[in-house]
Amino acid sequence: MDQIVDPSISIKHLDLSFGVVNVLKDLNLDVAKGEFLVLLGSSGCGKSTLLNCIAGLLDITDGQIHIGGRNVTWAEPAERGIGMVFQSYALYPQMTVEGNLTFGLRNARVPKEHIREKVAKAAKTLQIEPLLKRKPAALSGGQRQRVAIGRALVRDVDVFLFDEPLSNLDAKLRADLRVEIKQLHQTLGNTMIYVTHDQIEAMTLADRIAIMRGGKILQLDSPNEIYNRPSCKYVAEFIGSPTMNFFEGTVSGRTFACPQGAFSIDGYPSQGDIAPGSAWLGIRPEHIATGPDAADMPIRLTCDVELVEPLGSDTLVRVTAHCQQLWVRMDGQAQALPGSQLAIGFQPSLINLFDKTTEARL
């Protein structure tokens, strides 16, 4: 990616340790103005910790944090010009929705007419105008989270931080509110950093995704680039459901050899010659052709069908080829029966190759 000029948020050589445990390690990150950046990773990868460092809720061990061109490394959270939305709604139960929205502004002695304007604008944007006189106990989970977002909106800041805001909601509400957050970003144009472990949220919301593991960013790129050209085997496995299929074998020239056969990889998009050695070959379930469509593919296998999962829009089929389990995504009306055989095939241009030892992309 091109270097970001005049970033909204700039993090330089950030370290954070708790005793002898290094949680974040020499982390560098620039976020463009108006960008929607998603921090994605499994539990314990450091994504929420990084967000809390940006917010000023944790004191860093080393490095610098700049927001809007200001060095805020040691600034208090209220001085950083951010609005934060947490996983828990953290609403005051004794106050109405309007009271929750105005509480911070009243404490900051913002003039009453300005408070009314800000609350009216946030309520209209989030479609919570009919809820202003209710208390949190009378709201659904989705409505409470909208109020929590509204409390950040009324602060009129340039940067919003979201820490897994949808994880307490059911699947339907999560999908609905995810759309609302995306529309909110398109409407406001503010810089937003969003923490999640849900890859669907990341892929649908982000301008760029930062995949984190062990306190480091493994890959920072657009959703399409991360999906189609993962930088390492971990990223390839983490993105996609079902996960990418992997064959373990060796590369020599333009051939990949494994227990399932010797495949020509002529057409694999590489920057140069691939050094011979042990490697993983990865192929996504939706990139595998089946039946008659597989006959013309350069890489072909005959598999035994183990399991069929009809999902309506498509069908997931688990097959076995010489003790290798694979997931195949087929059309929703496709017919596949457990115990039958299925011809599969795929193009070398769609595969991913990773070094066996380092797991880096070849």
PDB file of N, CA and C in Angstrom, residues 53-134:
ATOM      1  N   CYS A  53      -4.880   1.491  23.889  1.00  0.00           N
ATOM      2  CA  CYS A  53      -3.700   2.372  23.869  1.00  0.00           C
ATOM      3  C   CYS A  53      -4.002   3.650  23.093  1.00  0.00           C
ATOM      4  N   ILE A  54      -4.679   3.510  21.954  1.00  0.00           N
ATOM      5  CA  ILE A  54      -5.048   4.682  21.156  1.00  0.00           C
ATOM      6  C   ILE A  54      -5.988   5.583  21.955  1.00  0.00           C
ATOM      7  N   ALA A  55      -6.893   4.951  22.702  1.00  0.00           N
ATOM      8  CA  ALA A  55      -7.874   5.708  23.491  1.00  0.00           C
ATOM      9  C   ALA A  55      -7.271   6.343  24.730  1.00  0.00           C
ATOM     10  N   GLY A  56      -6.080   5.893  25.142  1.00  0.00           N
ATOM     11  CA  GLY A  56      -5.464   6.413  26.349  1.00  0.00           C
ATOM     12  C   GLY A  56      -5.891   5.703  27.606  1.00  0.00           C
ATOM     13  N   LEU A  57      -6.532   4.543  27.457  1.00  0.00           N
ATOM     14  CA  LEU A  57      -6.970   3.772  28.621  1.00  0.00           C
ATOM     15  C   LEU A  57      -5.855   2.898  29.181  1.00  0.00           C
ATOM     16  N   LEU A  58      -4.774   2.744  28.428  1.00  0.00           N
ATOM     17  CA  LEU A  58      -3.602   2.009  28.880  1.00  0.00           C
ATOM     18  C   LEU A  58      -2.364   2.865  28.631  1.00  0.00           C
ATOM     19  N   ASP A  59      -1.432   2.867  29.580  1.00  0.00           N
ATOM     20  CA  ASP A  59      -0.156   3.557  29.393  1.00  0.00           C
ATOM     21  C   ASP A  59       0.799   2.635  28.660  1.00  0.00           C
ATOM     22  N   ILE A  60       1.341   3.129  27.539  1.00  0.00           N
ATOM     23  CA  ILE A  60       2.226   2.291  26.736  1.00  0.00           C
ATOM     24  C   ILE A  60       3.612   2.244  27.365  1.00  0.00           C
ATOM     25  N   THR A  61       4.385   1.222  26.998  1.00  0.00           N
ATOM     26  CA  THR A  61       5.744   1.058  27.512  1.00  0.00           C
ATOM     27  C   THR A  61       6.739   1.882  26.713  1.00  0.00           C
ATOM     28  N   ASP A  62       6.541   1.941  25.404  1.00  0.00           N
ATOM     29  CA  ASP A  62       7.443   2.701  24.542  1.00  0.00           C
ATOM     30  C   ASP A  62       6.707   3.058  23.256  1.00  0.00           C
ATOM     31  N   GLY A  63       7.223   4.064  22.534  1.00  0.00           N
ATOM     32  CA  GLY A  63       6.637   4.456  21.268  1.00  0.00           C
ATOM     33  C   GLY A  63       5.839   5.749  21.371  1.00  0.00           C
ATOM     34  N   GLN A  64       5.169   6.100  20.293  1.00  0.00           N
ATOM     35  CA  GLN A  64       4.396   7.337  20.240  1.00  0.00           C
ATOM     36  C   GLN A  64       3.068   7.114  19.530  1.00  0.00           C
ATOM     37  N   ILE A  65       2.066   7.908  19.932  1.00  0.00           N
ATOM     38  CA  ILE A  65       0.748   7.894  19.292  1.00  0.00           C
ATOM     39  C   ILE A  65       0.392   9.326  18.925  1.00  0.00           C
ATOM     40  N   HIS A  66       0.076   9.540  17.645  1.00  0.00           N
ATOM     41  CA  HIS A  66      -0.338  10.861  17.168  1.00  0.00           C
ATOM     42  C   HIS A  66      -1.774  10.763  16.645  1.00  0.00           C
ATOM     43  N   ILE A  67      -2.617  11.704  17.050  1.00  0.00           N
ATOM     44  CA  ILE A  67      -3.993  11.790  16.545  1.00  0.00           C
ATOM     45  C   ILE A  67      -4.208  13.200  16.018  1.00  0.00           C
ATOM     46  N   GLY A  68      -4.601  13.297  14.756  1.00  0.00           N
ATOM     47  CA  GLY A  68      -4.816  14.607  14.150  1.00  0.00           C
ATOM     48  C   GLY A  68      -3.578  15.476  14.145  1.00  0.00           C
ATOM     49  N   GLY A  69      -2.395  14.845  14.037  1.00  0.00           N
ATOM     50  CA  GLY A  69      -1.145  15.595  14.008  1.00  0.00           C
ATOM     51  C   GLY A  69      -0.593  15.950  15.377  1.00  0.00           C
ATOM     52  N   ARG A  70      -1.330  15.652  16.446  1.00  0.00           N
ATOM     53  CA  ARG A  70      -0.876  15.954  17.815  1.00  0.00           C
ATOM     54  C   ARG A  70      -0.295  14.708  18.461  1.00  0.00           C
ATOM     55  N   ASN A  71       0.796  14.894  19.208  1.00  0.00           N
ATOM     56  CA  ASN A  71       1.364  13.799  19.982  1.00  0.00           C
ATOM     57  C   ASN A  71       0.535  13.643  21.257  1.00  0.00           C
ATOM     58  N   VAL A  72      -0.263  12.559  21.319  1.00  0.00           N
ATOM     59  CA  VAL A  72      -1.156  12.349  22.465  1.00  0.00           C
ATOM     60  C   VAL A  72      -0.696  11.160  23.309  1.00  0.00           C
ATOM     61  N   THR A  73       0.572  10.793  23.168  1.00  0.00           N
ATOM     62  CA  THR A  73       1.084   9.598  23.831  1.00  0.00           C
ATOM     63  C   THR A  73       0.743   9.571  25.321  1.00  0.00           C
ATOM     64  N   TRP A  74       0.853  10.714  25.971  1.00  0.00           N
ATOM     65  CA  TRP A  74       0.590  10.751  27.421  1.00  0.00           C
ATOM     66  C   TRP A  74      -0.616  11.620  27.751  1.00  0.00           C
ATOM     67  N   ALA A  75      -1.424  11.947  26.764  1.00  0.00           N
ATOM     68  CA  ALA A  75      -2.621  12.751  27.009  1.00  0.00           C
ATOM     69  C   ALA A  75      -3.729  11.902  27.639  1.00  0.00           C
ATOM     70  N   GLU A  76      -4.575  12.532  28.416  1.00  0.00           N
ATOM     71  CA  GLU A  76      -5.726  11.853  29.008  1.00  0.00           C
ATOM     72  C   GLU A  76      -6.729  11.489  27.898  1.00  0.00           C
ATOM     73  N   PRO A  77      -7.565  10.455  28.120  1.00  0.00           N
ATOM     74  CA  PRO A  77      -8.547  10.061  27.094  1.00  0.00           C
ATOM     75  C   PRO A  77      -9.428  11.221  26.631  1.00  0.00           C
ATOM     76  N   ALA A  78      -9.866  12.068  27.545  1.00  0.00           N
ATOM     77  CA  ALA A  78     -10.762  13.180  27.196  1.00  0.00           C
ATOM     78  C   ALA A  78     -10.075  14.230  26.337  1.00  0.00           C
ATOM     79  N   GLU A  79      -8.740  14.219  26.310  1.00  0.00           N
ATOM     80  CA  GLU A  79      -7.988  15.229  25.569  1.00  0.00           C
ATOM     81  C   GLU A  79      -7.597  14.742  24.168  1.00  0.00           C
ATOM     82  N   ARG A  80      -7.986  13.534  23.799  1.00  0.00           N
ATOM     83  CA  ARG A  80      -7.493  12.939  22.559  1.00  0.00           C
ATOM     84  C   ARG A  80      -8.403  13.157  21.354  1.00  0.00           C
ATOM     85  N   GLY A  81      -9.588  13.710  21.575  1.00  0.00           N
ATOM     86  CA  GLY A  81     -10.486  13.957  20.459  1.00  0.00           C
ATOM     87  C   GLY A  81     -11.048  12.699  19.842  1.00  0.00           C
ATOM     88  N   ILE A  82     -11.433  11.752  20.698  1.00  0.00           N
ATOM     89  CA  ILE A  82     -11.974  10.473  20.234  1.00  0.00           C
ATOM     90  C   ILE A  82     -13.336  10.214  20.871  1.00  0.00           C
ATOM     91  N   GLY A  83     -14.149   9.389  20.207  1.00  0.00           N
ATOM     92  CA  GLY A  83     -15.370   8.846  20.782  1.00  0.00           C
ATOM     93  C   GLY A  83     -15.257   7.337  20.771  1.00  0.00           C
ATOM     94  N   MET A  84     -15.633   6.686  21.872  1.00  0.00           N
ATOM     95  CA  MET A  84     -15.422   5.239  21.968  1.00  0.00           C
ATOM     96  C   MET A  84     -16.727   4.521  22.265  1.00  0.00           C
ATOM     97  N   VAL A  85     -16.933   3.401  21.588  1.00  0.00           N
ATOM     98  CA  VAL A  85     -18.108   2.553  21.792  1.00  0.00           C
ATOM     99  C   VAL A  85     -17.613   1.183  22.226  1.00  0.00           C
ATOM    100  N   PHE A  86     -18.094   0.723  23.379  1.00  0.00           N
ATOM    101  CA  PHE A  86     -17.605  -0.522  23.960  1.00  0.00           C
ATOM    102  C   PHE A  86     -18.522  -1.692  23.636  1.00  0.00           C
ATOM    103  N   GLN A  87     -18.007  -2.886  23.952  1.00  0.00           N
ATOM    104  CA  GLN A  87     -18.793  -4.112  23.793  1.00  0.00           C
ATOM    105  C   GLN A  87     -20.028  -4.073  24.684  1.00  0.00           C
ATOM    106  N   SER A  88     -19.840  -3.666  25.943  1.00  0.00           N
ATOM    107  CA  SER A  88     -20.988  -3.456  26.841  1.00  0.00           C
ATOM    108  C   SER A  88     -21.516  -2.052  26.586  1.00  0.00           C
ATOM    109  N   TYR A  89     -22.820  -1.891  26.676  1.00  0.00           N
ATOM    110  CA  TYR A  89     -23.422  -0.618  26.304  1.00  0.00           C
ATOM    111  C   TYR A  89     -23.035   0.492  27.276  1.00  0.00           C
ATOM    112  N   ALA A  90     -22.810   0.120  28.544  1.00  0.00           N
ATOM    113  CA  ALA A  90     -22.349   1.071  29.571  1.00  0.00           C
ATOM    114  C   ALA A  90     -23.245   2.304  29.648  1.00  0.00           C
ATOM    115  N   LEU A  91     -24.558   2.077  29.629  1.00  0.00           N
ATOM    116  CA  LEU A  91     -25.504   3.189  29.758  1.00  0.00           C
ATOM    117  C   LEU A  91     -25.902   3.362  31.227  1.00  0.00           C
ATOM    118  N   TYR A  92     -26.229   4.592  31.605  1.00  0.00           N
ATOM    119  CA  TYR A  92     -26.710   4.846  32.965  1.00  0.00           C
ATOM    120  C   TYR A  92     -28.171   4.409  33.053  1.00  0.00           C
ATOM    121  N   PRO A  93     -28.479   3.377  33.862  1.00  0.00           N
ATOM    122  CA  PRO A  93     -29.837   2.812  33.853  1.00  0.00           C
ATOM    123  C   PRO A  93     -30.901   3.754  34.395  1.00  0.00           C
ATOM    124  N   GLN A  94     -30.513   4.691  35.274  1.00  0.00           N
ATOM    125  CA  GLN A  94     -31.498   5.588  35.880  1.00  0.00           C
ATOM    126  C   GLN A  94     -31.827   6.770  34.987  1.00  0.00           C
ATOM    127  N   MET A  95     -31.074   6.944  33.910  1.00  0.00           N
ATOM    128  CA  MET A  95     -31.293   8.072  33.003  1.00  0.00           C
ATOM    129  C   MET A  95     -32.053   7.638  31.758  1.00  0.00           C
ATOM    130  N   THR A  96     -32.762   8.568  31.164  1.00  0.00           N
ATOM    131  CA  THR A  96     -33.396   8.301  29.872  1.00  0.00           C
ATOM    132  C   THR A  96     -32.322   8.267  28.781  1.00  0.00           C
ATOM    133  N   VAL A  97     -32.752   7.890  27.580  1.00  0.00           N
ATOM    134  CA  VAL A  97     -31.835   7.915  26.439  1.00  0.00           C
ATOM    135  C   VAL A  97     -31.279   9.323  26.250  1.00  0.00           C
ATOM    136  N   GLU A  98     -32.161  10.312  26.343  1.00  0.00           N
ATOM    137  CA  GLU A  98     -31.721  11.702  26.194  1.00  0.00           C
ATOM    138  C   GLU A  98     -30.719  12.080  27.282  1.00  0.00           C
ATOM    139  N   GLY A  99     -30.961  11.607  28.494  1.00  0.00           N
ATOM    140  CA  GLY A  99     -30.037  11.883  29.594  1.00  0.00           C
ATOM    141  C   GLY A  99     -28.676  11.257  29.363  1.00  0.00           C
ATOM    142  N   ASN A 100     -28.668  10.038  28.836  1.00  0.00           N
ATOM    143  CA  ASN A 100     -27.398   9.369  28.533  1.00  0.00           C
ATOM    144  C   ASN A 100     -26.630  10.124  27.445  1.00  0.00           C
ATOM    145  N   LEU A 101     -27.359  10.628  26.448  1.00  0.00           N
ATOM    146  CA  LEU A 101     -26.701  11.334  25.352  1.00  0.00           C
ATOM    147  C   LEU A 101     -26.135  12.677  25.799  1.00  0.00           C
ATOM    148  N   THR A 102     -26.819  13.326  26.722  1.00  0.00           N
ATOM    149  CA  THR A 102     -26.408  14.680  27.112  1.00  0.00           C
ATOM    150  C   THR A 102     -25.470  14.709  28.307  1.00  0.00           C
ATOM    151  N   PHE A 103     -25.298  13.608  29.004  1.00  0.00           N
ATOM    152  CA  PHE A 103     -24.556  13.608  30.281  1.00  0.00           C
ATOM    153  C   PHE A 103     -23.148  14.193  30.134  1.00  0.00           C
ATOM    154  N   GLY A 104     -22.393  13.685  29.165  1.00  0.00           N
ATOM    155  CA  GLY A 104     -21.020  14.165  28.993  1.00  0.00           C
ATOM    156  C   GLY A 104     -20.967  15.615  28.578  1.00  0.00           C
ATOM    157  N   LEU A 105     -21.920  16.028  27.760  1.00  0.00           N
ATOM    158  CA  LEU A 105     -21.942  17.414  27.299  1.00  0.00           C
ATOM    159  C   LEU A 105     -22.284  18.362  28.441  1.00  0.00           C
ATOM    160  N   ARG A 106     -23.217  17.939  29.298  1.00  0.00           N
ATOM    161  CA  ARG A 106     -23.581  18.782  30.440  1.00  0.00           C
ATOM    162  C   ARG A 106     -22.414  18.927  31.407  1.00  0.00           C
ATOM    163  N   ASN A 107     -21.677  17.835  31.617  1.00  0.00           N
ATOM    164  CA  ASN A 107     -20.503  17.899  32.496  1.00  0.00           C
ATOM    165  C   ASN A 107     -19.430  18.813  31.930  1.00  0.00           C
ATOM    166  N   ALA A 108     -19.358  18.861  30.595  1.00  0.00           N
ATOM    167  CA  ALA A 108     -18.373  19.729  29.943  1.00  0.00           C
ATOM    168  C   ALA A 108     -18.878  21.166  29.821  1.00  0.00           C
ATOM    169  N   ARG A 109     -20.075  21.433  30.371  1.00  0.00           N
ATOM    170  CA  ARG A 109     -20.681  22.768  30.373  1.00  0.00           C
ATOM    171  C   ARG A 109     -20.871  23.320  28.958  1.00  0.00           C
ATOM    172  N   VAL A 110     -21.274  22.420  28.053  1.00  0.00           N
ATOM    173  CA  VAL A 110     -21.629  22.854  26.701  1.00  0.00           C
ATOM    174  C   VAL A 110     -22.954  23.597  26.783  1.00  0.00           C
ATOM    175  N   PRO A 111     -23.106  24.737  26.086  1.00  0.00           N
ATOM    176  CA  PRO A 111     -24.371  25.491  26.131  1.00  0.00           C
ATOM    177  C   PRO A 111     -25.578  24.625  25.764  1.00  0.00           C
ATOM    178  N   LYS A 112     -26.714  24.892  26.417  1.00  0.00           N
ATOM    179  CA  LYS A 112     -27.891  24.048  26.247  1.00  0.00           C
ATOM    180  C   LYS A 112     -28.374  23.977  24.803  1.00  0.00           C
ATOM    181  N   GLU A 113     -28.316  25.115  24.084  1.00  0.00           N
ATOM    182  CA  GLU A 113     -28.794  25.091  22.701  1.00  0.00           C
ATOM    183  C   GLU A 113     -27.913  24.210  21.825  1.00  0.00           C
ATOM    184  N   HIS A 114     -26.596  24.179  22.119  1.00  0.00           N
ATOM    185  CA  HIS A 114     -25.688  23.305  21.373  1.00  0.00           C
ATOM    186  C   HIS A 114     -25.971  21.839  21.698  1.00  0.00           C
ATOM    187  N   ILE A 115     -26.275  21.567  22.964  1.00  0.00           N
ATOM    188  CA  ILE A 115     -26.602  20.197  23.367  1.00  0.00           C
ATOM    189  C   ILE A 115     -27.830  19.708  22.617  1.00  0.00           C
ATOM    190  N   ARG A 116     -28.864  20.552  22.558  1.00  0.00           N
ATOM    191  CA  ARG A 116     -30.091  20.170  21.865  1.00  0.00           C
ATOM    192  C   ARG A 116     -29.817  19.868  20.383  1.00  0.00           C
ATOM    193  N   GLU A 117     -29.003  20.702  19.765  1.00  0.00           N
ATOM    194  CA  GLU A 117     -28.675  20.503  18.352  1.00  0.00           C
ATOM    195  C   GLU A 117     -27.925  19.188  18.140  1.00  0.00           C
ATOM    196  N   LYS A 118     -26.928  18.931  18.997  1.00  0.00           N
ATOM    197  CA  LYS A 118     -26.119  17.724  18.843  1.00  0.00           C
ATOM    198  C   LYS A 118     -26.953  16.457  19.068  1.00  0.00           C
ATOM    199  N   VAL A 119     -27.802  16.477  20.099  1.00  0.00           N
ATOM    200  CA  VAL A 119     -28.638  15.315  20.402  1.00  0.00           C
ATOM    201  C   VAL A 119     -29.647  15.077  19.288  1.00  0.00           C
ATOM    202  N   ALA A 120     -30.258  16.144  18.784  1.00  0.00           N
ATOM    203  CA  ALA A 120     -31.235  16.003  17.705  1.00  0.00           C
ATOM    204  C   ALA A 120     -30.575  15.430  16.450  1.00  0.00           C
ATOM    205  N   LYS A 121     -29.369  15.879  16.143  1.00  0.00           N
ATOM    206  CA  LYS A 121     -28.662  15.395  14.959  1.00  0.00           C
ATOM    207  C   LYS A 121     -28.283  13.921  15.111  1.00  0.00           C
ATOM    208  N   ALA A 122     -27.751  13.552  16.284  1.00  0.00           N
ATOM    209  CA  ALA A 122     -27.351  12.156  16.520  1.00  0.00           C
ATOM    210  C   ALA A 122     -28.568  11.238  16.521  1.00  0.00           C
ATOM    211  N   ALA A 123     -29.658  11.682  17.150  1.00  0.00           N
ATOM    212  CA  ALA A 123     -30.869  10.857  17.214  1.00  0.00           C
ATOM    213  C   ALA A 123     -31.453  10.628  15.828  1.00  0.00           C
ATOM    214  N   LYS A 124     -31.413  11.659  14.987  1.00  0.00           N
ATOM    215  CA  LYS A 124     -31.921  11.510  13.625  1.00  0.00           C
ATOM    216  C   LYS A 124     -31.039  10.577  12.810  1.00  0.00           C
ATOM    217  N   THR A 125     -29.721  10.728  12.945  1.00  0.00           N
ATOM    218  CA  THR A 125     -28.776   9.880  12.208  1.00  0.00           C
ATOM    219  C   THR A 125     -28.946   8.410  12.570  1.00  0.00           C
ATOM    220  N   LEU A 126     -29.160   8.148  13.864  1.00  0.00           N
ATOM    221  CA  LEU A 126     -29.252   6.765  14.352  1.00  0.00           C
ATOM    222  C   LEU A 126     -30.690   6.256  14.439  1.00  0.00           C
ATOM    223  N   GLN A 127     -31.649   7.090  14.065  1.00  0.00           N
ATOM    224  CA  GLN A 127     -33.059   6.713  14.075  1.00  0.00           C
ATOM    225  C   GLN A 127     -33.534   6.279  15.456  1.00  0.00           C
ATOM    226  N   ILE A 128     -33.162   7.078  16.473  1.00  0.00           N
ATOM    227  CA  ILE A 128     -33.602   6.781  17.842  1.00  0.00           C
ATOM    228  C   ILE A 128     -34.434   7.939  18.406  1.00  0.00           C
ATOM    229  N   GLU A 129     -34.956   8.781  17.533  1.00  0.00           N
ATOM    230  CA  GLU A 129     -35.757   9.923  17.992  1.00  0.00           C
ATOM    231  C   GLU A 129     -36.958   9.508  18.851  1.00  0.00           C
ATOM    232  N   PRO A 130     -37.687   8.413  18.498  1.00  0.00           N
ATOM    233  CA  PRO A 130     -38.839   8.029  19.340  1.00  0.00           C
ATOM    234  C   PRO A 130     -38.429   7.440  20.695  1.00  0.00           C
ATOM    235  N   LEU A 131     -37.124   7.200  20.908  1.00  0.00           N
ATOM    236  CA  LEU A 131     -36.675   6.507  22.120  1.00  0.00           C
ATOM    237  C   LEU A 131     -36.120   7.456  23.176  1.00  0.00           C
ATOM    238  N   LEU A 132     -36.077   8.746  22.901  1.00  0.00           N
ATOM    239  CA  LEU A 132     -35.355   9.684  23.757  1.00  0.00           C
ATOM    240  C   LEU A 132     -35.863   9.728  25.189  1.00  0.00           C
ATOM    241  N   LYS A 133     -37.146   9.450  25.394  1.00  0.00           N
ATOM    242  CA  LYS A 133     -37.718   9.541  26.746  1.00  0.00           C
ATOM    243  C   LYS A 133     -37.734   8.189  27.468  1.00  0.00           C
ATOM    244  N   ARG A 134     -37.272   7.156  26.788  1.00  0.00           N
ATOM    245  CA  ARG A 134     -37.232   5.832  27.431  1.00  0.00           C
ATOM    246  C   ARG A 134     -35.946   5.656  28.230  1.00  0.00           C
TER     247      ARG A 134
END
